[in-house]
CSV table of C-alpha atoms and ligand atoms in Angstrom, one decimal:
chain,number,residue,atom,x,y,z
A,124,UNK,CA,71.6,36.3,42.5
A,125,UNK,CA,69.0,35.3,44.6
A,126,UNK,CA,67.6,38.0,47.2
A,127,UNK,CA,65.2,36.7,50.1
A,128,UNK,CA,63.6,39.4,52.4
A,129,UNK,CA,62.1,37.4,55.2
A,130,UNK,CA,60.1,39.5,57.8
A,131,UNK,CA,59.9,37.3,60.9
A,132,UNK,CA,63.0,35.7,62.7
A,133,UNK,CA,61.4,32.5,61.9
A,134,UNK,CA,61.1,33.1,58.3
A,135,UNK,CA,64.4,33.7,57.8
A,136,UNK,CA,65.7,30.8,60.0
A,137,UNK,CA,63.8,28.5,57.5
A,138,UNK,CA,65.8,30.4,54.7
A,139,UNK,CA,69.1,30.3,56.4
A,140,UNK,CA,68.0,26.2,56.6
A,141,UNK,CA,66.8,26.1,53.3
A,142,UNK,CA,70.1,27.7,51.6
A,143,UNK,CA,72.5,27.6,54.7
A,144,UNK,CA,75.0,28.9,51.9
A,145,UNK,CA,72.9,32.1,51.9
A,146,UNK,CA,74.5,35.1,52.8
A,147,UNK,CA,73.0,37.1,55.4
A,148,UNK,CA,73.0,41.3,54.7
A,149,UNK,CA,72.0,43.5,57.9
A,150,UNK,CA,73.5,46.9,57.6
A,151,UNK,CA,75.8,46.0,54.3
A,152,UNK,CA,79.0,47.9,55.4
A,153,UNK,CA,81.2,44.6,54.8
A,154,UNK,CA,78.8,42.6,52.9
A,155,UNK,CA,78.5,45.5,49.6
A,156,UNK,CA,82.2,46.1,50.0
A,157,UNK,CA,83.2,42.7,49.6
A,158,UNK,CA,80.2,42.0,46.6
A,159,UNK,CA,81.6,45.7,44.7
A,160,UNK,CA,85.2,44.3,45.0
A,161,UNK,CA,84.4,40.9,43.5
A,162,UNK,CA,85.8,39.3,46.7
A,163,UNK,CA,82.7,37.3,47.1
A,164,UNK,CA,79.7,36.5,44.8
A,165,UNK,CA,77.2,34.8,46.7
A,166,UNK,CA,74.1,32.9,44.8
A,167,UNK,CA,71.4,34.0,47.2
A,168,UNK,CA,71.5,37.1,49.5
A,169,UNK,CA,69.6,36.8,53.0
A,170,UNK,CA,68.5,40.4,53.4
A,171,UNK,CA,67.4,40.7,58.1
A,172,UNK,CA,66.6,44.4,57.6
A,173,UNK,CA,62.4,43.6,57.6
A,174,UNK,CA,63.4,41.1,60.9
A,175,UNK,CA,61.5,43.0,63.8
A,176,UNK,CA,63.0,40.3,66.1
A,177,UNK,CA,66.3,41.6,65.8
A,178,UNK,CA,66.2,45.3,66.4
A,179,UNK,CA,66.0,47.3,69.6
A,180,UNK,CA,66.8,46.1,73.1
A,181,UNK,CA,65.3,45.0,76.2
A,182,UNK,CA,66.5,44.0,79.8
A,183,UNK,CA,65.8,40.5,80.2
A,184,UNK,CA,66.5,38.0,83.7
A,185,UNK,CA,68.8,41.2,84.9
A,186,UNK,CA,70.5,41.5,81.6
A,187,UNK,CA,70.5,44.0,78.2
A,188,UNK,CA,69.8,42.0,75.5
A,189,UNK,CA,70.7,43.9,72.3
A,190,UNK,CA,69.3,42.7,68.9
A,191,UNK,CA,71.6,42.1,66.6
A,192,UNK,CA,70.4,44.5,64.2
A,193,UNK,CA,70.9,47.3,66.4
A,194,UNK,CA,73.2,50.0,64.9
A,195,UNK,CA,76.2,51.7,66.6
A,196,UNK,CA,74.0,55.0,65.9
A,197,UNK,CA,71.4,53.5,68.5
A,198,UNK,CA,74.6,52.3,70.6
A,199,UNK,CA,76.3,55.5,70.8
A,200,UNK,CA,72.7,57.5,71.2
A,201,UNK,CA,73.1,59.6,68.2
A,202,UNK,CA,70.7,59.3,65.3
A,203,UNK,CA,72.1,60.8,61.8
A,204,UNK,CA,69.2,62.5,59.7
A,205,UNK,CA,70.2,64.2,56.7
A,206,UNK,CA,69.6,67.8,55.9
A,207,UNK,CA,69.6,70.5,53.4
A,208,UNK,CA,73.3,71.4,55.0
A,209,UNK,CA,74.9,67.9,55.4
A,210,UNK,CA,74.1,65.9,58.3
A,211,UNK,CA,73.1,66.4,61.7
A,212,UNK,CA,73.2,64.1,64.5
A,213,UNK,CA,70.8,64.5,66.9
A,214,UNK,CA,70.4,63.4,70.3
A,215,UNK,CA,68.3,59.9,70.5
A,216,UNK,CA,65.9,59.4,73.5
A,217,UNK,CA,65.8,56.1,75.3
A,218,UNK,CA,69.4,55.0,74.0
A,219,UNK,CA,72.0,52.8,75.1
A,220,UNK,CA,75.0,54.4,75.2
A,221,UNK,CA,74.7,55.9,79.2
A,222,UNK,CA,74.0,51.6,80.4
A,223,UNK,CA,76.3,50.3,78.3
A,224,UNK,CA,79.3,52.8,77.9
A,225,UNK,CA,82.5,50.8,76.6
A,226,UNK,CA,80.4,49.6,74.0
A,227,UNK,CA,79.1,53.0,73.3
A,228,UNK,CA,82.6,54.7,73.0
A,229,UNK,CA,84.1,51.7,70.9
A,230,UNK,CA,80.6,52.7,68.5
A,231,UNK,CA,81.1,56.3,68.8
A,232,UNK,CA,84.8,55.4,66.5
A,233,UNK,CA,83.5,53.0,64.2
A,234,UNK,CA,83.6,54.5,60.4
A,235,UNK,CA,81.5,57.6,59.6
A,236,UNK,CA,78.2,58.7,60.8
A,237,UNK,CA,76.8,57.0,57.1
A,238,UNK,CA,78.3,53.8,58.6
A,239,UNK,CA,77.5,54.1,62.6
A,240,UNK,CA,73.7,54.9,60.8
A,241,UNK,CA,74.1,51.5,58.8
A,242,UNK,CA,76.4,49.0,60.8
A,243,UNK,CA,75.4,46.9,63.1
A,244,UNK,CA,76.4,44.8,66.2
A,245,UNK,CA,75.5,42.0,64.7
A,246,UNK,CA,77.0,42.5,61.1
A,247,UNK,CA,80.5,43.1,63.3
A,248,UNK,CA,80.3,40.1,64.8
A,249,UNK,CA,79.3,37.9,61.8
A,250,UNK,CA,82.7,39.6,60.2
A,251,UNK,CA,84.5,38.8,63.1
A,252,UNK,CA,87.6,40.8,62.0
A,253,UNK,CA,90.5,40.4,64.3
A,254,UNK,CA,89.8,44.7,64.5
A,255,UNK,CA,86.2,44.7,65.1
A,256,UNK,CA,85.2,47.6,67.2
A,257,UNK,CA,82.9,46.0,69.2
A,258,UNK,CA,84.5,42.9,70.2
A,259,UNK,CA,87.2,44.6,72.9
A,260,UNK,CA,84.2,46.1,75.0
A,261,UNK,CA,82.2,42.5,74.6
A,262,UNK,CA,85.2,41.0,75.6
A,263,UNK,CA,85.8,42.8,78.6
A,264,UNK,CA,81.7,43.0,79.8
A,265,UNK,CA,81.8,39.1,79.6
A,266,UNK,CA,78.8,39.4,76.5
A,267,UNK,CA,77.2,36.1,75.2
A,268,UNK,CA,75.7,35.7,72.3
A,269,UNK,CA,72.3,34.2,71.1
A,270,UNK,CA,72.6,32.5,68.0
A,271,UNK,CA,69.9,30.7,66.6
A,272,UNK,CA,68.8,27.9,63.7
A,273,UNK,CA,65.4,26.1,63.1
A,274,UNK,CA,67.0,23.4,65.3
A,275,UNK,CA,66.5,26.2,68.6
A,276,UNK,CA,68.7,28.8,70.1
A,277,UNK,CA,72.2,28.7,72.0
A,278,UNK,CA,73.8,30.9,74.2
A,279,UNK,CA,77.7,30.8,73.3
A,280,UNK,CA,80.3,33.1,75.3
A,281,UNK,CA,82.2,35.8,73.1
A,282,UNK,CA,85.4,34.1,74.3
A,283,UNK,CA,84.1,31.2,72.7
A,284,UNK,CA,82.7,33.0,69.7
A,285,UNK,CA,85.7,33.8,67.8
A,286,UNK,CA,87.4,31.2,66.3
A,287,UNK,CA,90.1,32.4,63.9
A,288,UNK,CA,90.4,35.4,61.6
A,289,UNK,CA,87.1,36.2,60.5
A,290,UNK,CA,86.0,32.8,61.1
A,291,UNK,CA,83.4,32.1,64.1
A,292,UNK,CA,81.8,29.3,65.8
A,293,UNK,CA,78.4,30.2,64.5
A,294,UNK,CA,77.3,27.2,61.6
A,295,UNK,CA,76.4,27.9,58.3
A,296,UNK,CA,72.6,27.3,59.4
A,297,UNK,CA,72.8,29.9,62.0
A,298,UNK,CA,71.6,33.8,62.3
A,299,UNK,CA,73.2,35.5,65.5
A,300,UNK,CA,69.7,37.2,67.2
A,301,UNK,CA,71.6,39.4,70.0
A,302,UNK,CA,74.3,40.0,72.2
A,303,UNK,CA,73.5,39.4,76.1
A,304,UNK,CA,75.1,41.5,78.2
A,305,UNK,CA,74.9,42.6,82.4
A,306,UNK,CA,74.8,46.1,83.2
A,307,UNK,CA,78.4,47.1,84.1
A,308,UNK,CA,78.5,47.4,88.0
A,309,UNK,CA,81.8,50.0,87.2
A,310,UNK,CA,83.6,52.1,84.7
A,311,UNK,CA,84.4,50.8,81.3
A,312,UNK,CA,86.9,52.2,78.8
A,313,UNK,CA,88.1,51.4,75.2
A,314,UNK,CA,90.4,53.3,73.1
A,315,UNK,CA,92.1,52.5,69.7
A,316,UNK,CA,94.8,53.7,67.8
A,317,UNK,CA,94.7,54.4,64.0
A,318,UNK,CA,96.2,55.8,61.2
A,319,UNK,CA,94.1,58.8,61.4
A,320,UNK,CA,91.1,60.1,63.5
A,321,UNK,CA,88.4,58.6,61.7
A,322,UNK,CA,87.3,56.0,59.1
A,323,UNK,CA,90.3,53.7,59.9
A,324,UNK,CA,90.6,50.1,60.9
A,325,UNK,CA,92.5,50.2,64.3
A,326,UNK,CA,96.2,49.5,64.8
A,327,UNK,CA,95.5,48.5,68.3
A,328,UNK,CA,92.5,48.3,70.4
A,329,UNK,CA,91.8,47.8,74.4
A,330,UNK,CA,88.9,47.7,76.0
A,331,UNK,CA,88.7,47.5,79.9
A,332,UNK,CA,85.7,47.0,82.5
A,333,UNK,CA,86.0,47.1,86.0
A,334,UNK,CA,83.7,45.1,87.8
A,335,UNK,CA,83.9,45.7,91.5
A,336,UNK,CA,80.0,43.9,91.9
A,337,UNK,CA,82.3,40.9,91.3
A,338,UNK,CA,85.9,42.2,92.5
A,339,UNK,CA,86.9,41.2,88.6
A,340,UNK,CA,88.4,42.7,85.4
A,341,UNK,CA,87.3,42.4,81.8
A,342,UNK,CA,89.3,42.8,79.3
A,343,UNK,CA,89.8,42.8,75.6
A,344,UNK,CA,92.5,43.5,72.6
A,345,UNK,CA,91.5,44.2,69.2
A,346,UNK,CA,94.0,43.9,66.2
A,347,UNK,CA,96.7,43.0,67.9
A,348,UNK,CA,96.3,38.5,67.2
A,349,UNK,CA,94.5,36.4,64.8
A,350,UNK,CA,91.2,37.3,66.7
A,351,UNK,CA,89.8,39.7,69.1
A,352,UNK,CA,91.4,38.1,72.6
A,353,UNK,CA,91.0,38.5,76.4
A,354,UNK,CA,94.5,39.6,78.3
A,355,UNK,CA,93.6,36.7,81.5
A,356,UNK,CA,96.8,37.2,83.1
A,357,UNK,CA,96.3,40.7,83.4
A,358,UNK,CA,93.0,40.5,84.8
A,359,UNK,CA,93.6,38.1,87.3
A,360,UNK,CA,96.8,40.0,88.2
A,361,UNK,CA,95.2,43.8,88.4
A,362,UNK,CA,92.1,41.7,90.4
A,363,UNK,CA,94.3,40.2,93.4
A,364,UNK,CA,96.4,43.7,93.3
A,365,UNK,CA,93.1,45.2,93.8
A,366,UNK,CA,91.9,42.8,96.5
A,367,UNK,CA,95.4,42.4,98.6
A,368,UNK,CA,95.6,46.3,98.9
A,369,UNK,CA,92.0,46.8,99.8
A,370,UNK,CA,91.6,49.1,96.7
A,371,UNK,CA,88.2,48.1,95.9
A,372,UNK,CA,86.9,49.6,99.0
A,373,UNK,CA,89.3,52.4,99.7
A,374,UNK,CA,89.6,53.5,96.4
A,375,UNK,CA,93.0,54.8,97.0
A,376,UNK,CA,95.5,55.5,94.1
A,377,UNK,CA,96.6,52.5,91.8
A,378,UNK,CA,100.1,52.1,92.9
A,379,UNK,CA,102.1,52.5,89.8
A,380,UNK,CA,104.2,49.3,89.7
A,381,UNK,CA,100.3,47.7,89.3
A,382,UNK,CA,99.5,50.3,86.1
A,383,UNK,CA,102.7,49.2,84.8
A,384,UNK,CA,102.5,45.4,85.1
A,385,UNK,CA,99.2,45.6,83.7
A,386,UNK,CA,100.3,46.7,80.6
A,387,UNK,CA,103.3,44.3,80.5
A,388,UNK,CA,100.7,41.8,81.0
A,389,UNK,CA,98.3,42.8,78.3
A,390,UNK,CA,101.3,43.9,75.8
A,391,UNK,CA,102.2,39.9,76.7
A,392,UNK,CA,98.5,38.6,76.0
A,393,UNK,CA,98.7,40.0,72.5
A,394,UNK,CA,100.4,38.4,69.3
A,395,UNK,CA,100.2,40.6,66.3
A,396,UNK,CA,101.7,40.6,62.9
A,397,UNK,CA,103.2,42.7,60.8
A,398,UNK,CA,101.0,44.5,58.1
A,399,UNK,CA,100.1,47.5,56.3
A,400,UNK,CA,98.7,49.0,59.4
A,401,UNK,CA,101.8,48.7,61.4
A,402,UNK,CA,103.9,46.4,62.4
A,403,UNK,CA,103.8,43.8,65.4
A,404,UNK,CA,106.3,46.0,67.6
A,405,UNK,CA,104.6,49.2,67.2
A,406,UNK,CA,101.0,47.5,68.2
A,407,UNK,CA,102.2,45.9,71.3
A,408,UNK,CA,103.9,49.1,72.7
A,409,UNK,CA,100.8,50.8,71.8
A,410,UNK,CA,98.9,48.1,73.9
A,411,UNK,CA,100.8,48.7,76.9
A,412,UNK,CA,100.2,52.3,76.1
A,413,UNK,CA,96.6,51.8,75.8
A,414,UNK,CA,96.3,49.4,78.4
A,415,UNK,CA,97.8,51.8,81.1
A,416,UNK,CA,95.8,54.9,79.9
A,417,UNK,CA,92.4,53.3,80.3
A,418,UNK,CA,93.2,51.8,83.5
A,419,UNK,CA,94.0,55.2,85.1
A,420,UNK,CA,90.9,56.7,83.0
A,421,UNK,CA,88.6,54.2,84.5
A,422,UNK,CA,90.0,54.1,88.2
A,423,UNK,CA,90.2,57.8,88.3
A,424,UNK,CA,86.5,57.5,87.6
A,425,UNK,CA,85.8,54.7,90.5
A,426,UNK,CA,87.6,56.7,92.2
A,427,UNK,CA,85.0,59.6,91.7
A,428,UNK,CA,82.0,56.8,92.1
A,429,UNK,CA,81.3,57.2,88.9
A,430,UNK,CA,78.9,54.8,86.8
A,431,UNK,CA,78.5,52.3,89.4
A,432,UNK,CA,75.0,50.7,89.0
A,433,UNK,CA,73.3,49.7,92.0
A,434,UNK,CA,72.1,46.6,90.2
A,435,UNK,CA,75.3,45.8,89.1
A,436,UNK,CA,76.2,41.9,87.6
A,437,UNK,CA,76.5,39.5,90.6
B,193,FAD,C1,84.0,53.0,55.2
B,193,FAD,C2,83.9,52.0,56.3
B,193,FAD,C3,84.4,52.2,57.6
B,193,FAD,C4,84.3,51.2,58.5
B,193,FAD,N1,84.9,51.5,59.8
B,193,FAD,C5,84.8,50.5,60.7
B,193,FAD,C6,85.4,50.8,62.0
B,193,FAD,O1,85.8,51.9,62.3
B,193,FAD,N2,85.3,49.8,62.9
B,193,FAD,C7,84.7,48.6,62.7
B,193,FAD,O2,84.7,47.7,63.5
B,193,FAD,N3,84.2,48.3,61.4
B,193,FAD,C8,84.2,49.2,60.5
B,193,FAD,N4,83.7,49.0,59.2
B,193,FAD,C9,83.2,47.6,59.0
B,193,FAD,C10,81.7,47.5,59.2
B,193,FAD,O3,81.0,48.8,59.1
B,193,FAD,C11,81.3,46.8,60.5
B,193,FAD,O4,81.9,45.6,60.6
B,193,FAD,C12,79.8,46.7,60.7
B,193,FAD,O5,79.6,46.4,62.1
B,193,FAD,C13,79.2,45.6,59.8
B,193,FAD,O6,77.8,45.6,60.1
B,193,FAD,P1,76.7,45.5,59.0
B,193,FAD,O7,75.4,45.5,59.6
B,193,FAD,O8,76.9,46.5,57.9
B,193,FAD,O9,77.1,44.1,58.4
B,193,FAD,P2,76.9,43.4,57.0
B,193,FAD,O10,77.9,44.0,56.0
B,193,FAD,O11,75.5,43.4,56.6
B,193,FAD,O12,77.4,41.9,57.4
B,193,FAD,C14,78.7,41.7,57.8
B,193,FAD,C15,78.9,40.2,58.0
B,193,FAD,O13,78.0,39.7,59.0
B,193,FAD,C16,77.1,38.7,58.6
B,193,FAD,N5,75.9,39.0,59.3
B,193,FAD,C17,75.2,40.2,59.4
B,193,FAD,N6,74.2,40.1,60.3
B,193,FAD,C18,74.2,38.8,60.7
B,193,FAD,C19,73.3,38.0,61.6
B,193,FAD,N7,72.3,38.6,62.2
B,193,FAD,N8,73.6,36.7,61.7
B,193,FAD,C20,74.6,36.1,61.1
B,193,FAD,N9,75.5,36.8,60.3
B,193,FAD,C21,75.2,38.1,60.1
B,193,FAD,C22,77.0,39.0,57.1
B,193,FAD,O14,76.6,37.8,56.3
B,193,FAD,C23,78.5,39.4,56.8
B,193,FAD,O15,79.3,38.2,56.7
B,193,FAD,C24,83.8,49.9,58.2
B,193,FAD,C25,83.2,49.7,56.9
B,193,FAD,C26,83.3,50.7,56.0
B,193,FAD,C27,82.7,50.4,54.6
């Protein structure tokens, strides 16, 4: 097997164009799996970790842009060292987490802390698993994603993005450079059911942004179709329920009959199967269950004035 170790973007661009058949290896938490199972065996390995272009993050025109090489460690703010005892996590200066915090809480679930220290935004995305972690909250914030080839750089809308399961629109010639995203201008949520409380693939995600700079919803369910998917319907409806009752600016209680129909409509957006996990059933009443919890979470928090950026997305 051939390993390249390129240490500018552009070097490995002219790898990935080169061998487009290369594999590229960020964090390795998919990638070594599937190589120690046999499930793939790929001639030449593209290894980004000595990219400086694709780590940290910067506001940009208005907007986070977070390399895609950043790690759910740096998402969620905690940095894992290890010590004599085991390992600590430790608070990490300058993070993410408080600007971005859907993203932050579906990162603050993901694995263990040897994967949130390893994984990466980017490695998620180039999986694109149907039950991705990260692609609910990117879903609902609206992200768009810079992918880029020695032919230039496009901008492609995570709605756009995924394209089947584990299959994306990115080409074979491409490396995804970072995820753009607008600082929330309201609360975000996600939560994700699972077999057990950590290191577990979800059953059933949801992840939920409010976005009163723009009277608008986000939305997005995880493991619950073939890929990660927005719930339009129940946007649009929870957006005009919000709008006709003046709730936006009054931030009165969510009438119940609107929590509940919001769930219908996100149980109805979904279209899971049967599996090992659970079965179809089970994950769209868990939806609706989901769905319903985060709304009241996040309103509750609107409610208080919580999180709402001043330069919010327009
Ligand atoms: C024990 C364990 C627990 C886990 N728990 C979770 C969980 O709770 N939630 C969850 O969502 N995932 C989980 N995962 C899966 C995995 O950790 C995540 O998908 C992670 O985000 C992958 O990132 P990575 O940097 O390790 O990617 P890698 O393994 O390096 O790469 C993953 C894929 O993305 C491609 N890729 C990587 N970077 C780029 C790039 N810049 N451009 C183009 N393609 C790229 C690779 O070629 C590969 O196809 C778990 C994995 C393990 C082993």
């Amino acid at each position: 097997m051939e390993f390249l170790q390129p240490v500018s973007l552009a070097e490995a661009l002219a790898a990935k164009a080169a061998s487009p058949e290369a594999v590229p290896i960020a964090g390795g938490t998919d990638v070594m799996v599937e190589l120690n199972f046999a499930r793939r065996r790929p001639e030449v390995l593209l290894d980004l970790n000595r990219v400086p272009e694709l780590t940290g993050w910067t506001m940009q025109d208005g907007k986070l842009r977070v390399g895609a090489g950043v790690t759910y460690a740096e998402l969620t703010g905690e940095r894992f060292a290890a010590g004599a005892v085991g390992v600590a996590a430790v608070a990490g200066a300058g993070s993410l987490g408080g600007r971005l915090p859907g993203l932050a809480m579906a990162a603050r679930t993901v694995g263990s802390p040897q994967i949130r220290n390893r994984g990466t935004i980017g490695g998620n995305l180039g999986s694109a698993s149907p039950a991705g972690d990260c692609h609910p909250s990117l879903l609902a914030a609206g992200a768009e994603i810079e992918v880029a080839s020695t032919a230039g750089r496009r901008m492609i809308p995570i709605e756009e993005f995924f394209r089947g399961v584990k299959r994306s629109s990115l080409a074979a010639e491409e490396l995804i450079v970072a995820v753009w995203i607008s600082p929330p201008s309201g609360p975000e949520q996600f939560a994700k059911i699972g077999t057990r409380n950590a290191m577990v693939i979800a059953v059933a995600a949801f992840g939920l942004a409010l976005h009163p700079g723009r009277r608008a919803i986000g939305t997005g369910i995880g493991s619950a179709a073939p890929t990660p998917v927005r719930a339009a319907d129940a946007e649009t409806f929870l957006a005009g329920a919000l709008d006709e009752g003046g709730l936006w600016e009054s931030r009165a209680a969510l009438p119940p009959a609107v929590v509940t129909e919001f769930g219908a409509l996100v149980r109805a957006a979904a279209n899971p199967i049967d599996d090992v996990r659970g079965t179809a059933a089970y994950r769209l009443h868990a939806l609706a269950v989901l769905a319903r919890r985060t709304l009241t979470w996040a309103w509750a928090e609107y409610q208080r004035g919580g999180s709402v950026a001043a330069a919010g997305e327009g």
